[in-house]
DNA sequence: GTGAAAGCGCTAACAT
DNA sequence: ATGTTAGCGCTTTCAC
């Protein structure tokens, strides 16, 4: 029967004693401070590793008033865009020895406030407020965070002092449309989402820009707007294809819209991409499982998360916040629908 | 030009001073300790809220040696099953005022060790080690965590002392098969994943159990095994349907297998579910986007995460760990493929 | 180059 | 019922 391991943690005192130095010297060694003779440095290192010493970060934080900890509050932990952004944030943070608290507000102000309280109590060094589904404008945090560095991710705000990281949707609209045109499609239809999403305007603007650069006149009858749903894509693709001169390509502002459009095209006996090329937006995982697998404009989610993390870390280190809206370029995922 | 807010935080001292009591009294009030006259209690409360006082959790933790913080390390932050489990953990934790550190090891031992070091340094009260993709057996943590409470999520281990939370795959296999039989299908084919996954045996065992309960003899020619890929599902469904007496239902051990099988069925001109009923497993998001939308056996991911969190919290509170393998029942998601 | 001393903000005996 | 005291484990002047 082994003796009950009482697991009494080893402190800086224990190391000091074993190395025959003062605790403050140990501290200096552990923090690579200058003006330590290499002999004591070695002695201390040896003692520390012999005792398996690891400094208590809580005690350290109390003294230095930094915790190397970030708070990440999302309004939707299962949002379709949440994970790659979280991975980016986590990676940026852990690269610099920071940890991140993950919180889910379910989009409720009360929960957000609650999480903010706890995070502030726990003395996080900075905060990311993220949206998991659609880019939206939002207001201030549910409670004052004082001067704590803050960045909005996949959200934006009127408050010019807080940095926002969002995708470049105009660029994405341009990219997709230009690609379709490059495929020799001159009649490209555009199925958009609801106009109360800023991003739909951006994407459409990119579309117009690509058209104009190619010298193709803008034809309003080619523009359809619906809800972010398959059924909308389905109905609107039918409308588009029953035009006297139907399009030879359809660019949908979301993959779900494109999935619906694909159904419609199949039903009409049209071949994709031969008869009409189809392009989605968002790079939702299901788009790879469509028949044919859907080409799409991808949101740079990982990169956005990473950038948000890096901006925050920089703000923490510098004490100066890199305000403004940061737009990250979308990129194209070529599959077989165009 | 407003004065530079120096944001000097208010401490328990400040409250004590304002309320004309000692710091320890303030502490007692803040922690709802007994033996405090209601008059001072009120006075202190008033002072605290007037100063907007919030106790510094770091200082508190240093003293009480608890941080109300959990560490969650996943091997895959973008694993297809990660998010609902994370949500469950987060919810269980925040319900009890705990926060959770989210870490991504990418399945690399070195990264896991690194995260463990940081988490231990930061004095987390407990740890969850989670797998984001397939249930797998795994060994001990990448470094010793001493007596820190630990639970494995969507993973299991031979170490009988650590609690594991996994889905009840045998129950899921039974549930799906029984459902198909209830639909009057007597000839149900089974397309399984690789035999080196424990879960494939479990699911098959459930299948056999349901058959036997219904008095249907087990027919080995109805069992096919492939990889976890659409192409396997496609090929194996073809094999199944070219049997002299082909099945009238196919149960696939994953949704990707089922997506492939669906392709095959379409190609053969068979109607789903009229000619052959099709059932998937896992409830992957894309399954709702199949044609017809795929019925499937869902993994109880949220519940598993929640249970893991609760087990851990209980272990922390009680100092006693609830060892053993905890199997959470799968449930059926009925859509239109059967 | 090294150590003594003070203290970060809080809690918990122990007195009173 | 309230206050005094002594730390928790570390860092950081400031002496020497």
XYZ file of C-alpha atoms (C1' of nucleotides) in Angstrom:
708
model
C 0.000 0.000 0.000
C 1.722 3.145 -1.171
C 1.880 6.141 1.078
C -0.797 8.722 0.426
C 0.844 11.309 -1.779
C -0.049 14.550 -0.113
C 1.180 16.495 -3.121
C 2.462 19.493 -1.257
C 3.516 21.858 -3.993
C 7.078 23.075 -4.184
C 7.601 26.805 -3.889
C 10.329 29.221 -4.661
C 11.379 28.906 -1.025
C 12.136 25.246 -1.378
C 14.299 25.879 -4.395
C 16.092 28.705 -2.619
C 16.854 26.492 0.305
C 18.178 23.655 -1.794
C 20.317 25.980 -3.882
C 21.473 27.922 -0.872
C 20.365 31.272 -2.174
C 17.583 33.677 -1.353
C 14.139 33.429 -2.898
C 14.712 36.649 -4.750
C 17.697 35.153 -6.480
C 15.643 32.188 -7.553
C 13.047 34.562 -8.885
C 15.672 36.374 -10.894
C 16.965 33.168 -12.358
C 13.508 31.933 -13.261
C 12.822 35.206 -15.033
C 16.178 35.371 -16.780
C 17.061 38.608 -15.087
C 20.574 39.967 -15.657
C 23.377 40.299 -13.110
C 23.385 36.722 -11.926
C 26.623 34.799 -11.923
C 26.438 31.805 -14.159
C 27.461 29.534 -11.314
C 24.481 30.421 -9.136
C 22.303 30.406 -12.206
C 23.261 26.807 -12.810
C 22.870 25.866 -9.191
C 19.407 27.331 -9.053
C 18.387 25.734 -12.319
C 19.561 22.377 -11.064
C 17.672 22.726 -7.807
C 14.539 23.838 -9.605
C 14.527 20.965 -12.003
C 15.427 18.500 -9.290
C 12.424 19.600 -7.270
C 10.347 19.868 -10.386
C 9.573 23.419 -9.521
C 7.051 25.407 -11.503
C 6.218 28.924 -10.411
C 2.662 29.500 -9.280
C 1.203 31.747 -11.950
C -1.532 32.972 -9.657
C 0.925 34.317 -7.120
C 2.966 35.842 -9.883
C -0.094 37.476 -11.428
C -1.090 38.992 -8.136
C 2.244 40.712 -8.004
C 2.789 41.712 -11.601
C -0.850 42.475 -12.386
C -0.832 40.549 -15.599
C -2.339 37.112 -16.072
C -1.366 36.140 -19.620
C -5.012 35.337 -20.084
C -7.584 36.417 -22.662
C -11.349 36.237 -22.539
C -13.268 35.166 -25.612
C -17.011 35.617 -25.548
C -19.011 34.336 -28.465
C -22.717 34.806 -28.996
C -22.962 31.334 -30.467
C -20.639 28.521 -29.564
C -22.159 26.359 -32.268
C -22.344 29.054 -34.892
C -21.293 27.716 -38.236
C -18.336 30.064 -38.390
C -17.251 29.881 -34.787
C -14.638 27.183 -34.750
C -12.048 28.292 -37.258
C -12.060 31.721 -35.676
C -11.633 30.215 -32.244
C -8.767 28.140 -33.493
C -7.110 31.274 -34.834
C -7.513 33.089 -31.552
C -6.288 30.122 -29.560
C -3.273 29.722 -31.757
C -2.288 33.375 -31.641
C -2.673 33.313 -27.881
C -0.862 30.103 -27.094
C 1.991 31.097 -29.369
C 2.710 33.827 -26.879
C 2.033 31.841 -23.760
C -1.445 33.238 -23.295
C -4.458 31.148 -22.379
C -7.984 31.888 -23.436
C -11.193 31.636 -21.495
C -14.023 30.488 -23.691
C -17.462 31.869 -22.916
C -20.820 31.503 -24.573
C -23.333 34.313 -24.197
C -26.010 32.735 -26.397
C -26.422 36.288 -27.644
C -28.046 37.302 -24.356
C -26.907 40.541 -22.760
C -27.414 39.171 -19.264
C -25.137 36.248 -19.922
C -22.601 38.457 -21.584
C -22.580 40.724 -18.581
C -22.165 37.789 -16.309
C -19.226 36.475 -18.227
C -17.669 39.900 -18.369
C -17.895 40.208 -14.612
C -16.206 36.895 -14.067
C -13.539 37.615 -16.642
C -12.772 41.013 -15.179
C -12.671 39.514 -11.699
C -10.206 36.979 -12.989
C -8.128 39.836 -14.321
C -7.940 38.889 -17.978
C -5.515 41.030 -19.926
C -7.811 41.492 -22.889
C -11.126 40.589 -24.412
C -12.465 39.372 -27.735
C -16.144 39.659 -28.454
C -17.055 37.435 -31.319
C -20.089 36.573 -33.398
C -20.553 33.008 -34.542
C -23.023 33.340 -37.334
C -23.544 36.500 -39.331
C -21.473 39.667 -39.251
C -23.552 42.198 -37.453
C -23.209 45.654 -36.119
C -23.300 45.672 -32.367
C -23.047 48.148 -29.546
C -20.821 48.381 -26.521
C -20.129 45.406 -24.255
C -22.898 44.542 -21.817
C -20.909 46.175 -19.058
C -18.095 48.668 -18.950
C -14.711 47.069 -19.327
C -12.822 50.203 -18.425
C -9.580 50.529 -20.280
C -9.185 46.827 -20.933
C -8.042 46.098 -24.481
C -10.912 44.819 -26.572
C -11.430 43.603 -30.102
C -14.555 42.679 -31.987
C -14.415 39.634 -34.181
C -16.868 39.054 -37.025
C -18.747 42.036 -35.665
C -18.335 45.733 -36.073
C -19.413 48.783 -34.181
C -19.737 52.496 -34.571
C -17.316 53.050 -31.739
C -14.213 53.991 -33.650
C -11.909 53.215 -30.749
C -12.421 49.457 -30.838
C -10.725 47.363 -33.498
C -13.026 45.142 -35.552
C -11.992 42.188 -37.672
C -14.323 41.208 -40.489
C -14.053 39.557 -43.908
C -13.638 41.623 -47.037
C -16.980 40.837 -48.594
C -16.652 43.277 -51.410
C -13.400 41.625 -52.370
C -15.110 38.248 -52.155
C -17.932 39.373 -54.414
C -15.402 40.684 -56.860
C -13.299 37.550 -56.740
C -16.190 35.214 -57.442
C -17.674 37.264 -60.215
C -14.331 37.766 -61.904
C -13.746 34.053 -61.771
C -17.059 33.322 -63.445
C -16.342 35.920 -66.115
C -12.921 34.383 -66.620
C -14.749 31.156 -67.389
C -16.354 32.982 -70.304
C -19.670 33.470 -68.653
C -21.055 36.867 -69.568
C -24.508 36.478 -68.142
C -24.013 35.968 -64.453
C -26.993 36.008 -62.159
C -26.641 36.994 -58.549
C -28.807 35.595 -55.778
C -28.361 37.710 -52.716
C -29.386 37.552 -49.051
C -31.571 40.040 -47.192
C -30.675 43.673 -47.668
C -30.521 44.364 -43.958
C -27.211 42.566 -43.828
C -24.407 44.938 -44.635
C -22.479 42.071 -46.165
C -25.050 41.576 -48.934
C -24.373 45.095 -50.135
C -20.668 44.515 -50.022
C -20.860 41.301 -51.981
C -23.094 42.853 -54.581
C -20.787 45.819 -54.857
C -17.922 43.469 -55.629
C -20.052 41.803 -58.258
C -20.754 45.132 -59.941
C -17.152 46.099 -59.817
C -16.055 42.907 -61.572
C -18.734 43.343 -64.206
C -17.727 46.878 -64.865
C -14.063 46.010 -65.121
C -14.949 43.389 -67.711
C -17.031 45.880 -69.615
C -20.222 43.925 -69.016
C -23.245 46.133 -68.441
C -25.043 45.675 -65.155
C -28.433 44.060 -65.646
C -30.761 44.511 -62.673
C -32.989 41.638 -63.772
C -30.094 39.334 -62.958
C -30.162 40.343 -59.317
C -32.457 38.478 -56.968
C -32.746 38.848 -53.258
C -34.151 36.351 -50.791
C -33.637 34.983 -47.325
C -30.582 32.981 -46.278
C -32.342 29.739 -47.036
C -32.282 26.925 -49.506
C -35.899 27.489 -50.432
C -35.057 31.045 -51.440
C -32.213 29.849 -53.597
C -34.486 27.308 -55.171
C -37.263 29.763 -56.027
C -34.949 32.519 -57.181
C -32.926 30.235 -59.431
C -36.177 29.236 -61.090
C -36.992 32.906 -61.629
C -33.574 33.552 -63.063
C -33.779 30.614 -65.443
C -37.165 31.582 -66.743
C -35.878 34.932 -67.916
C -36.090 35.328 -71.703
C -32.336 35.315 -71.772
C -31.362 33.266 -68.726
C -27.902 33.474 -67.120
C -25.101 31.047 -67.880
C -23.726 31.377 -64.368
C -25.216 32.007 -60.945
C -23.332 33.467 -58.039
C -25.107 32.953 -54.726
C -24.294 35.053 -51.692
C -24.360 31.963 -49.472
C -23.882 28.242 -49.809
C -27.377 27.476 -48.593
C -28.772 29.698 -51.314
C -26.532 27.828 -53.752
C -27.738 24.459 -52.496
C -31.288 25.522 -53.271
C -30.285 26.862 -56.653
C -28.599 23.576 -57.417
C -31.840 21.726 -56.714
C -33.656 24.021 -59.116
C -31.073 23.574 -61.824
C -31.234 19.798 -61.474
C -34.967 19.921 -61.673
C -34.792 21.922 -64.884
C -32.521 19.268 -66.338
C -29.648 21.713 -66.587
C -26.112 20.506 -66.172
C -23.822 22.155 -63.641
C -21.357 23.552 -64.570
C -21.733 22.893 -68.309
C -25.049 24.661 -68.822
C -24.834 26.990 -65.896
C -21.882 27.513 -63.622
C -22.730 27.833 -59.948
C -20.777 29.514 -57.199
C -21.570 29.736 -53.514
C -20.277 31.856 -50.665
C -19.127 31.036 -47.129
C -17.530 27.629 -47.662
C -19.887 25.869 -45.323
C -18.817 22.274 -44.736
C -21.861 20.820 -46.468
C -20.939 22.507 -49.731
C -18.341 19.819 -50.385
C -21.099 17.215 -50.167
C -23.308 18.719 -52.868
C -23.587 17.116 -56.312
C -21.496 18.404 -57.937
C -19.365 19.611 -55.041
C -19.892 23.322 -54.803
C -17.244 25.878 -55.584
C -17.473 28.721 -53.154
C -15.931 31.897 -51.828
C -14.476 31.099 -48.444
C -14.520 33.338 -45.425
C -10.986 33.682 -44.030
C -12.153 32.623 -40.596
C -8.961 31.197 -39.213
C -7.004 34.198 -40.398
C -9.557 36.533 -38.888
C -9.355 34.810 -35.530
C -5.630 34.868 -35.675
C -5.549 38.535 -36.572
C -7.959 39.389 -33.788
C -5.746 37.550 -31.332
C -2.625 39.247 -32.583
C -4.182 42.686 -32.519
C -5.264 42.094 -28.970
C -1.891 40.797 -27.876
C -0.243 43.778 -29.492
C -2.602 46.155 -27.731
C -1.819 44.477 -24.432
C 1.908 44.644 -24.980
C 1.969 48.167 -26.312
C -0.781 49.632 -24.217
C -1.975 51.188 -27.446
C -4.971 49.946 -29.361
C -4.879 49.490 -33.123
C -8.331 50.917 -33.796
C -10.298 50.630 -36.993
C -11.967 48.036 -39.148
C -9.649 45.306 -40.354
C -10.891 43.526 -43.454
C -9.372 40.164 -44.258
C -9.485 38.937 -47.881
C -11.791 36.078 -48.813
C -10.426 33.326 -51.019
C -11.814 30.970 -53.574
C -12.360 27.249 -53.049
C -12.588 25.596 -56.440
C -14.625 22.447 -56.594
C -16.760 21.243 -59.448
C -19.714 23.513 -59.847
C -17.879 26.105 -61.907
C -9.733 67.266 -22.814
C -10.818 64.789 -20.169
C -8.478 63.823 -17.423
C -6.580 60.608 -18.050
C -8.511 57.923 -16.214
C -5.860 56.129 -14.285
C -8.322 53.360 -13.425
C -6.896 52.546 -10.043
C -8.849 49.496 -8.950
C -10.824 49.537 -5.738
C -9.810 47.019 -3.112
C -11.351 45.539 -0.051
C -9.441 48.156 1.937
C -11.254 50.990 0.264
C -14.589 49.444 1.033
C -13.583 48.800 4.622
C -12.581 52.383 5.036
C -15.761 53.777 3.563
C -17.930 51.454 5.623
C -15.883 51.998 8.748
C -15.148 48.377 9.348
C -12.149 46.133 9.029
C -11.211 44.425 5.790
C -11.996 41.053 7.269
C -15.534 42.161 7.927
C -15.892 43.219 4.354
C -14.566 39.862 3.316
C -17.108 38.108 5.462
C -19.925 40.141 4.017
C -18.793 39.528 0.472
C -18.682 35.817 1.147
C -21.987 35.703 2.990
C -20.356 34.457 6.143
C -22.532 34.160 9.253
C -22.337 36.223 12.424
C -22.564 39.627 10.833
C -25.125 42.101 12.071
C -27.503 43.057 9.381
C -26.725 46.711 9.938
C -23.043 46.371 9.119
C -23.916 43.971 6.359
C -26.008 46.680 4.773
C -23.407 49.328 5.345
C -20.728 47.232 3.732
C -22.933 46.302 0.821
C -23.729 49.931 0.249
C -20.099 50.945 0.350
C -19.139 48.116 -1.996
C -21.727 48.961 -4.568
C -21.028 52.660 -4.261
C -17.368 52.061 -5.035
C -18.284 49.445 -7.584
C -16.142 46.988 -5.778
C -15.438 43.557 -7.220
C -13.087 41.246 -5.378
C -9.905 40.382 -7.187
C -10.277 36.702 -7.989
C -6.544 36.254 -8.394
C -5.824 37.424 -4.875
C -8.629 35.300 -3.569
C -7.351 32.258 -5.412
C -3.893 32.692 -4.022
C -5.336 32.462 -0.572
C -7.987 29.809 -0.966
C -6.080 27.664 -3.447
C -8.987 27.295 -5.771
C -9.447 29.187 -9.000
C -12.919 28.159 -10.190
C -11.253 27.403 -13.476
C -11.201 24.318 -15.690
C -8.845 23.374 -18.473
C -10.221 21.836 -21.650
C -7.725 20.382 -24.081
C -8.994 19.067 -27.369
C -6.965 17.299 -29.992
C -8.926 18.998 -32.707
C -10.586 22.343 -32.291
C -12.265 21.957 -35.650
C -13.202 18.335 -35.229
C -16.689 17.713 -36.488
C -17.903 16.769 -33.043
C -16.024 19.325 -31.015
C -18.433 22.198 -30.683
C -21.516 20.698 -29.089
C -19.316 19.004 -26.521
C -17.550 22.260 -25.795
C -20.847 23.983 -25.375
C -21.896 21.347 -22.875
C -18.713 21.733 -20.892
C -18.910 25.502 -20.960
C -22.496 25.466 -19.818
C -21.905 23.060 -16.960
C -18.952 25.158 -15.870
C -20.470 28.603 -16.111
C -23.596 27.404 -14.305
C -21.384 26.973 -11.272
C -19.322 30.078 -11.757
C -16.416 28.237 -13.288
C -14.526 29.425 -16.343
C -12.900 27.192 -18.874
C -9.589 27.526 -20.625
C -9.798 26.255 -24.168
C -6.679 24.624 -25.581
C -5.927 22.911 -28.865
C -3.251 20.244 -28.925
C -3.681 19.343 -32.596
C -3.227 15.806 -31.321
C 0.459 16.438 -30.672
C 1.896 15.261 -27.385
C 4.340 18.165 -27.233
C 1.566 20.692 -27.517
C -0.543 18.826 -25.018
C 2.318 18.845 -22.563
C 2.835 22.512 -23.102
C -0.790 23.282 -22.443
C -0.798 21.079 -19.399
C 2.159 22.950 -17.976
C 0.504 26.290 -18.453
C -2.798 25.078 -17.061
C -1.171 23.572 -14.017
C 0.835 26.742 -13.495
C -2.396 28.673 -13.633
C -3.776 26.363 -10.986
C -6.830 25.040 -12.768
C -9.088 23.028 -10.501
C -9.677 20.262 -13.025
C -9.033 19.073 -16.514
C -10.983 17.662 -19.420
C -9.135 15.910 -22.207
C -11.334 15.662 -25.225
C -11.221 14.198 -28.702
C -12.851 16.092 -31.528
C -13.232 13.471 -34.156
C -13.420 9.755 -33.454
C -13.684 8.048 -30.098
C -10.328 6.543 -29.465
C -8.506 4.798 -26.742
C -5.728 6.925 -25.408
C -3.064 6.747 -22.733
C -2.182 8.988 -19.848
C -1.885 12.776 -20.203
C 1.333 14.000 -21.820
C 2.595 14.937 -18.383
C 1.705 13.972 -14.874
C -1.142 15.996 -13.483
C -0.693 14.698 -9.969
C -3.958 14.383 -8.119
C -5.783 16.942 -10.208
C -9.298 15.788 -11.113
C -9.424 14.676 -14.719
C -12.036 13.414 -17.128
C -11.756 12.062 -20.627
C -14.372 13.145 -23.105
C -15.082 11.184 -26.275
C -12.034 9.148 -25.419
C -11.444 6.249 -23.127
C -8.490 4.701 -21.452
C -7.445 1.557 -19.699
C -6.694 3.531 -16.557
C -9.700 2.649 -14.468
C -9.238 5.610 -12.179
C -10.162 8.247 -14.735
C -13.775 8.811 -15.710
C -14.540 8.617 -19.431
C -17.619 9.936 -21.171
C -18.526 8.328 -24.482
C -21.669 7.698 -26.512
C -23.565 4.444 -26.175
C -22.859 3.116 -29.643
C -24.358 -0.252 -29.047
C -27.575 1.415 -28.003
C -27.393 3.570 -31.128
C -26.950 0.545 -33.350
C -29.888 -1.079 -31.678
C -32.056 2.008 -31.923
C -31.487 2.485 -35.637
C -31.958 -1.129 -36.549
C -35.091 -1.468 -34.466
C -36.484 1.616 -36.131
C -35.892 0.174 -39.574
C -37.456 -3.113 -38.563
C -40.406 -1.196 -37.161
C -40.834 0.248 -40.635
C -41.392 -3.283 -41.818
C -37.998 -3.735 -43.339
C -36.778 -7.257 -42.713
C -33.721 -7.202 -44.929
C -31.526 -4.512 -43.474
C -28.005 -4.150 -44.776
C -25.287 -2.699 -42.596
C -22.374 -0.691 -43.940
C -19.789 -0.368 -41.237
C -16.550 1.547 -40.722
C -13.094 0.076 -40.156
C -12.880 -2.670 -37.588
C -10.077 -1.004 -35.697
C -12.564 1.445 -34.283
C -14.164 0.049 -31.180
C -17.342 1.922 -32.019
C -17.916 -0.101 -35.189
C -18.122 -3.252 -33.113
C -20.504 -1.611 -30.727
C -22.777 -0.379 -33.457
C -22.815 -3.748 -35.142
C -23.537 -5.442 -31.848
C -26.587 -3.232 -31.436
C -27.685 -4.155 -34.923
C -27.440 -7.846 -34.138
C -29.284 -7.409 -30.911
C -32.208 -5.674 -32.613
C -32.340 -8.341 -35.288
C -32.344 -11.111 -32.763
C -35.062 -9.477 -30.697
C -37.192 -9.256 -33.821
C -36.520 -12.893 -34.595
C -34.721 -12.036 -37.833
C -31.768 -14.305 -38.532
C -28.412 -12.590 -38.885
C -27.176 -12.695 -42.454
C -23.444 -12.019 -42.784
C -23.745 -11.162 -46.462
C -25.658 -8.067 -45.403
C -22.663 -6.742 -43.499
C -20.113 -4.689 -45.381
C -17.119 -2.900 -43.974
C -15.244 0.003 -45.515
C -13.461 3.184 -44.614
C -15.200 6.250 -43.181
C -15.663 7.716 -46.630
C -18.351 8.424 -49.125
C -16.606 6.362 -51.769
C -16.785 3.338 -49.479
C -20.469 3.880 -48.912
C -20.988 4.192 -52.627
C -19.147 1.005 -53.525
C -20.563 -1.051 -50.698
C -24.127 -0.004 -51.386
C -23.629 -1.209 -54.936
C -22.402 -4.547 -53.618
C -25.351 -4.819 -51.293
C -27.856 -4.030 -54.022
C -26.408 -6.555 -56.415
C -27.030 -9.399 -53.991
C -29.526 -11.943 -55.329
C -31.893 -10.803 -52.622
C -30.912 -7.197 -51.967
C -31.819 -5.374 -48.736
C -34.838 -3.132 -48.398
C -33.032 -0.916 -45.903
C -29.441 0.133 -45.338
C -28.047 1.285 -42.041
C -24.709 3.047 -42.393
C -22.372 3.470 -39.459
C -21.674 7.063 -40.464
C -23.348 9.835 -42.391
C -20.530 10.050 -44.903
C -20.981 6.364 -45.660
C -24.704 7.036 -46.026
C -24.078 9.956 -48.384
C -22.114 7.623 -50.620
C -24.780 4.949 -50.383
C -27.371 7.521 -51.353
C -25.420 8.326 -54.500
C -25.347 4.644 -55.389
C -29.054 4.220 -54.779
C -29.828 7.230 -56.954
C -27.644 5.858 -59.670
C -29.486 2.568 -59.589
C -32.737 4.421 -60.000
C -33.955 3.299 -56.606
C -36.208 5.537 -54.584
C -35.269 6.449 -51.027
C -37.026 5.626 -48.777
C -39.720 3.826 -50.823
C -37.504 1.173 -52.396
C -34.802 1.186 -49.800
C -34.804 3.007 -46.510
C -31.522 4.626 -45.576
C -30.227 5.547 -42.164
C -26.980 7.273 -41.230
C -25.105 7.703 -37.993
C -23.472 10.730 -36.323
C -25.891 13.467 -37.326
C -23.289 15.456 -39.175
C -24.614 18.849 -40.264
C -24.423 18.011 -43.958
C -26.843 15.119 -43.543
C -29.748 17.562 -43.450
C -28.679 18.820 -46.866
C -28.835 15.451 -48.613
C -31.645 14.574 -51.022
C -33.708 13.310 -49.380
C -32.561 14.723 -46.060
C -30.933 11.879 -44.222
C -32.345 10.315 -41.097
C -29.575 9.505 -38.706
C -28.601 8.328 -35.259
C -27.275 11.344 -33.405
C -24.377 11.372 -31.004
C -25.428 13.004 -27.711
C -22.552 15.441 -27.905
C -23.946 18.294 -25.891
C -25.099 15.936 -23.187
C -21.720 14.263 -23.121
C -19.936 17.564 -22.710
C -22.313 18.578 -20.035
C -21.905 15.300 -18.185
C -18.139 15.528 -18.410
C -18.280 19.013 -16.951
C -20.591 17.961 -14.179
C -18.544 14.914 -13.300
C -15.481 17.082 -13.094
C -17.155 19.727 -10.971
C -18.441 17.040 -8.668
C -14.997 15.535 -8.372
C -13.580 18.943 -7.517
C -16.226 19.647 -4.924
C -16.137 16.215 -3.359
C -12.474 15.489 -3.712
C -13.610 12.086 -4.884
C -13.541 11.016 -8.504
C -16.453 9.195 -10.092
C -14.375 6.676 -12.024
C -15.587 4.446 -14.817
C -16.928 4.658 -18.322
C -20.049 6.745 -18.662
C -22.084 5.907 -21.766
C -24.628 8.455 -22.893
C -27.560 7.254 -25.039
C -27.688 8.179 -28.708
C -30.970 9.405 -30.131
C -32.684 9.274 -33.474
C -33.094 12.235 -35.814
C -35.924 11.448 -38.202
C -35.746 13.123 -41.550
C -36.899 11.726 -44.862
C -34.630 8.876 -45.835
C -36.466 6.274 -43.791
C 26.052 39.635 -7.686
C 23.043 38.642 -3.842
C 19.752 39.153 -0.024
C 16.320 41.570 3.222
C 12.089 43.453 3.387
C 7.828 44.937 1.858
C 3.650 44.051 -0.317
C 0.182 42.509 -4.400
C -5.491 41.824 -2.429
C -7.503 38.723 -0.197
C -8.994 35.106 3.726
C -8.988 32.660 8.075
C -7.732 31.607 12.598
C -7.831 33.587 16.729
C -8.737 37.230 19.981
C -11.680 40.306 21.983
C -20.189 40.645 16.158
C -15.941 42.636 14.829
C -10.965 43.394 14.511
C -5.961 41.837 14.585
C -2.704 39.211 12.627
C -0.453 36.380 9.691
C 0.217 34.703 5.607
C -0.877 32.555 0.264
C 3.855 32.501 -3.418
C 5.755 35.475 -5.847
C 8.434 40.052 -7.469
C 10.909 44.158 -6.742
C 13.124 48.047 -4.872
C 16.949 48.956 -2.257
C 21.013 47.935 0.525
C 25.215 45.806 0.824
